[in-house]
Amino acid sequence: AWCSPCLKSMKKSEIVRKDFDNKEVVFLYFTDESSPKKIWEQKIYEISGEQYYLTANEMKSIEKIYNFSGIPHYLIFDKNGILKYNHTSFMGNENMRKWIKESL
């Protein structure tokens, strides 16, 4: 099965993602081979944003670069590509909305 906390977080944050439609905000979602590919292929149609299925090594590289190991994990960058927030676990819609606005 796919990461249950990740799916719950994506569902809860759907309203925030919709708040930022057409506002120069891109939501990227990464998973790796620990998620069964067939389930991932079915679920991505329920989730907007950019979806990427990575190898285990690619995911490990991202975790190493941004210094995290737990999922779900959130990285919020400003428009210049500078990392502003690096947070493990769902931070809640209000914080997500606030942190994205601060990063615009």
PDB file of C-alpha atoms in Angstrom:
ATOM      1  CA  ALA A   1       0.000   0.000   0.000  1.00  0.00           C
ATOM      2  CA  TRP A   2       0.973   3.598  -0.427  1.00  0.00           C
ATOM      3  CA  CYS A   3       2.005   5.751   2.543  1.00  0.00           C
ATOM      4  CA  SER A   4      -1.252   6.304   4.462  1.00  0.00           C
ATOM      5  CA  PRO A   5      -0.058   9.501   6.253  1.00  0.00           C
ATOM      6  CA  CYS A   6       1.044  10.885   2.878  1.00  0.00           C
ATOM      7  CA  LEU A   7      -2.348  10.215   1.281  1.00  0.00           C
ATOM      8  CA  LYS A   8      -4.161  11.782   4.245  1.00  0.00           C
ATOM      9  CA  SER A   9      -1.927  14.870   4.092  1.00  0.00           C
ATOM     10  CA  MET A  10      -2.431  15.266   0.348  1.00  0.00           C
ATOM     11  CA  LYS A  11      -6.206  15.017   0.799  1.00  0.00           C
ATOM     12  CA  LYS A  12      -6.230  17.566   3.644  1.00  0.00           C
ATOM     13  CA  SER A  13      -3.993  20.001   1.741  1.00  0.00           C
ATOM     14  CA  GLU A  14      -5.990  19.797  -1.499  1.00  0.00           C
ATOM     15  CA  ILE A  15      -7.811  23.029  -0.607  1.00  0.00           C
ATOM     16  CA  VAL A  16      -4.496  24.865  -0.190  1.00  0.00           C
ATOM     17  CA  ARG A  17      -3.266  23.591  -3.543  1.00  0.00           C
ATOM     18  CA  LYS A  18      -6.482  24.883  -5.143  1.00  0.00           C
ATOM     19  CA  ASP A  19      -5.983  28.271  -3.426  1.00  0.00           C
ATOM     20  CA  PHE A  20      -2.733  28.651  -5.351  1.00  0.00           C
ATOM     21  CA  ASP A  21      -3.916  27.529  -8.788  1.00  0.00           C
ATOM     22  CA  ASN A  22      -2.631  29.975 -11.410  1.00  0.00           C
ATOM     23  CA  LYS A  23      -0.477  31.821  -8.858  1.00  0.00           C
ATOM     24  CA  GLU A  24       3.006  30.729  -9.970  1.00  0.00           C
ATOM     25  CA  VAL A  25       3.089  27.961  -7.361  1.00  0.00           C
ATOM     26  CA  VAL A  26       3.995  24.417  -8.371  1.00  0.00           C
ATOM     27  CA  PHE A  27       3.227  21.417  -6.194  1.00  0.00           C
ATOM     28  CA  LEU A  28       5.668  18.551  -6.776  1.00  0.00           C
ATOM     29  CA  TYR A  29       4.999  15.110  -5.382  1.00  0.00           C
ATOM     30  CA  PHE A  30       7.698  12.437  -5.166  1.00  0.00           C
ATOM     31  CA  THR A  31       7.448   8.793  -4.319  1.00  0.00           C
ATOM     32  CA  ASP A  32       9.835   5.931  -4.825  1.00  0.00           C
ATOM     33  CA  GLU A  33       9.861   2.213  -5.389  1.00  0.00           C
ATOM     34  CA  SER A  34       8.523   1.602  -1.863  1.00  0.00           C
ATOM     35  CA  SER A  35       5.143   2.631  -3.305  1.00  0.00           C
ATOM     36  CA  PRO A  36       3.707   0.003  -5.642  1.00  0.00           C
ATOM     37  CA  LYS A  37       3.790   1.566  -9.087  1.00  0.00           C
ATOM     38  CA  LYS A  38       0.295   0.375 -10.099  1.00  0.00           C
ATOM     39  CA  ILE A  39      -1.276   1.969  -7.010  1.00  0.00           C
ATOM     40  CA  TRP A  40       0.739   5.158  -7.611  1.00  0.00           C
ATOM     41  CA  GLU A  41      -0.454   5.275 -11.233  1.00  0.00           C
ATOM     42  CA  GLN A  42      -4.069   5.038 -10.038  1.00  0.00           C
ATOM     43  CA  LYS A  43      -3.709   7.601  -7.239  1.00  0.00           C
ATOM     44  CA  ILE A  44      -1.966  10.341  -9.237  1.00  0.00           C
ATOM     45  CA  TYR A  45      -5.185  11.017 -11.126  1.00  0.00           C
ATOM     46  CA  GLU A  46      -6.811  11.968  -7.816  1.00  0.00           C
ATOM     47  CA  ILE A  47      -3.971  14.359  -6.952  1.00  0.00           C
ATOM     48  CA  SER A  48      -3.093  17.390  -9.041  1.00  0.00           C
ATOM     49  CA  GLY A  49       0.394  18.775  -9.272  1.00  0.00           C
ATOM     50  CA  GLU A  50       3.538  17.319 -10.759  1.00  0.00           C
ATOM     51  CA  GLN A  51       4.010  13.636  -9.919  1.00  0.00           C
ATOM     52  CA  TYR A  52       7.378  11.840  -9.990  1.00  0.00           C
ATOM     53  CA  TYR A  53       8.131   8.172  -9.396  1.00  0.00           C
ATOM     54  CA  LEU A  54      11.789   7.915  -8.357  1.00  0.00           C
ATOM     55  CA  THR A  55      14.206   5.088  -7.874  1.00  0.00           C
ATOM     56  CA  ALA A  56      15.237   4.362  -4.298  1.00  0.00           C
ATOM     57  CA  ASN A  57      18.651   5.909  -5.031  1.00  0.00           C
ATOM     58  CA  GLU A  58      17.107   9.092  -6.436  1.00  0.00           C
ATOM     59  CA  MET A  59      14.938   9.453  -3.310  1.00  0.00           C
ATOM     60  CA  LYS A  60      17.952   8.850  -1.055  1.00  0.00           C
ATOM     61  CA  SER A  61      19.803  11.610  -2.906  1.00  0.00           C
ATOM     62  CA  ILE A  62      16.970  14.082  -2.327  1.00  0.00           C
ATOM     63  CA  GLU A  63      16.754  13.077   1.340  1.00  0.00           C
ATOM     64  CA  LYS A  64      20.503  13.589   1.718  1.00  0.00           C
ATOM     65  CA  ILE A  65      20.588  16.936  -0.085  1.00  0.00           C
ATOM     66  CA  TYR A  66      17.718  18.341   1.992  1.00  0.00           C
ATOM     67  CA  ASN A  67      18.555  16.481   5.211  1.00  0.00           C
ATOM     68  CA  PHE A  68      15.380  14.519   5.922  1.00  0.00           C
ATOM     69  CA  SER A  69      14.325  10.909   6.233  1.00  0.00           C
ATOM     70  CA  GLY A  70      10.638  10.866   7.216  1.00  0.00           C
ATOM     71  CA  ILE A  71       7.570  11.146   5.033  1.00  0.00           C
ATOM     72  CA  PRO A  72       5.435  12.950   4.322  1.00  0.00           C
ATOM     73  CA  HIS A  73       7.976  15.732   4.011  1.00  0.00           C
ATOM     74  CA  TYR A  74       7.528  19.257   2.708  1.00  0.00           C
ATOM     75  CA  LEU A  75      10.090  21.508   1.056  1.00  0.00           C
ATOM     76  CA  ILE A  76       8.916  25.029   0.231  1.00  0.00           C
ATOM     77  CA  PHE A  77      11.125  27.086  -2.056  1.00  0.00           C
ATOM     78  CA  ASP A  78      10.809  30.731  -3.011  1.00  0.00           C
ATOM     79  CA  LYS A  79      10.597  31.859  -6.636  1.00  0.00           C
ATOM     80  CA  ASN A  80      14.407  32.063  -6.767  1.00  0.00           C
ATOM     81  CA  GLY A  81      14.775  28.405  -5.827  1.00  0.00           C
ATOM     82  CA  ILE A  82      15.912  29.103  -2.256  1.00  0.00           C
ATOM     83  CA  LEU A  83      14.648  26.623   0.308  1.00  0.00           C
ATOM     84  CA  LYS A  84      12.518  28.474   2.851  1.00  0.00           C
ATOM     85  CA  TYR A  85      10.804  25.670   4.795  1.00  0.00           C
ATOM     86  CA  ASN A  86      11.906  22.089   5.402  1.00  0.00           C
ATOM     87  CA  HIS A  87       9.287  20.230   7.441  1.00  0.00           C
ATOM     88  CA  THR A  88       8.560  16.567   8.201  1.00  0.00           C
ATOM     89  CA  SER A  89       4.883  15.635   8.694  1.00  0.00           C
ATOM     90  CA  PHE A  90       1.854  17.633   7.690  1.00  0.00           C
ATOM     91  CA  MET A  91       2.112  21.169   9.053  1.00  0.00           C
ATOM     92  CA  GLY A  92      -1.586  21.980   8.730  1.00  0.00           C
ATOM     93  CA  ASN A  93      -3.335  24.010   6.060  1.00  0.00           C
ATOM     94  CA  GLU A  94      -2.872  27.373   7.782  1.00  0.00           C
ATOM     95  CA  ASN A  95       0.888  26.985   8.125  1.00  0.00           C
ATOM     96  CA  MET A  96       1.162  25.646   4.593  1.00  0.00           C
ATOM     97  CA  ARG A  97      -0.821  28.588   3.224  1.00  0.00           C
ATOM     98  CA  LYS A  98       1.210  31.088   5.301  1.00  0.00           C
ATOM     99  CA  TRP A  99       4.593  29.595   4.362  1.00  0.00           C
ATOM    100  CA  ILE A 100       3.759  29.517   0.668  1.00  0.00           C
ATOM    101  CA  LYS A 101       2.569  33.151   0.738  1.00  0.00           C
ATOM    102  CA  GLU A 102       5.766  34.176   2.546  1.00  0.00           C
ATOM    103  CA  SER A 103       7.805  32.431  -0.146  1.00  0.00           C
ATOM    104  CA  LEU A 104       6.117  34.121  -3.131  1.00  0.00           C
TER     105      LEU A 104
END
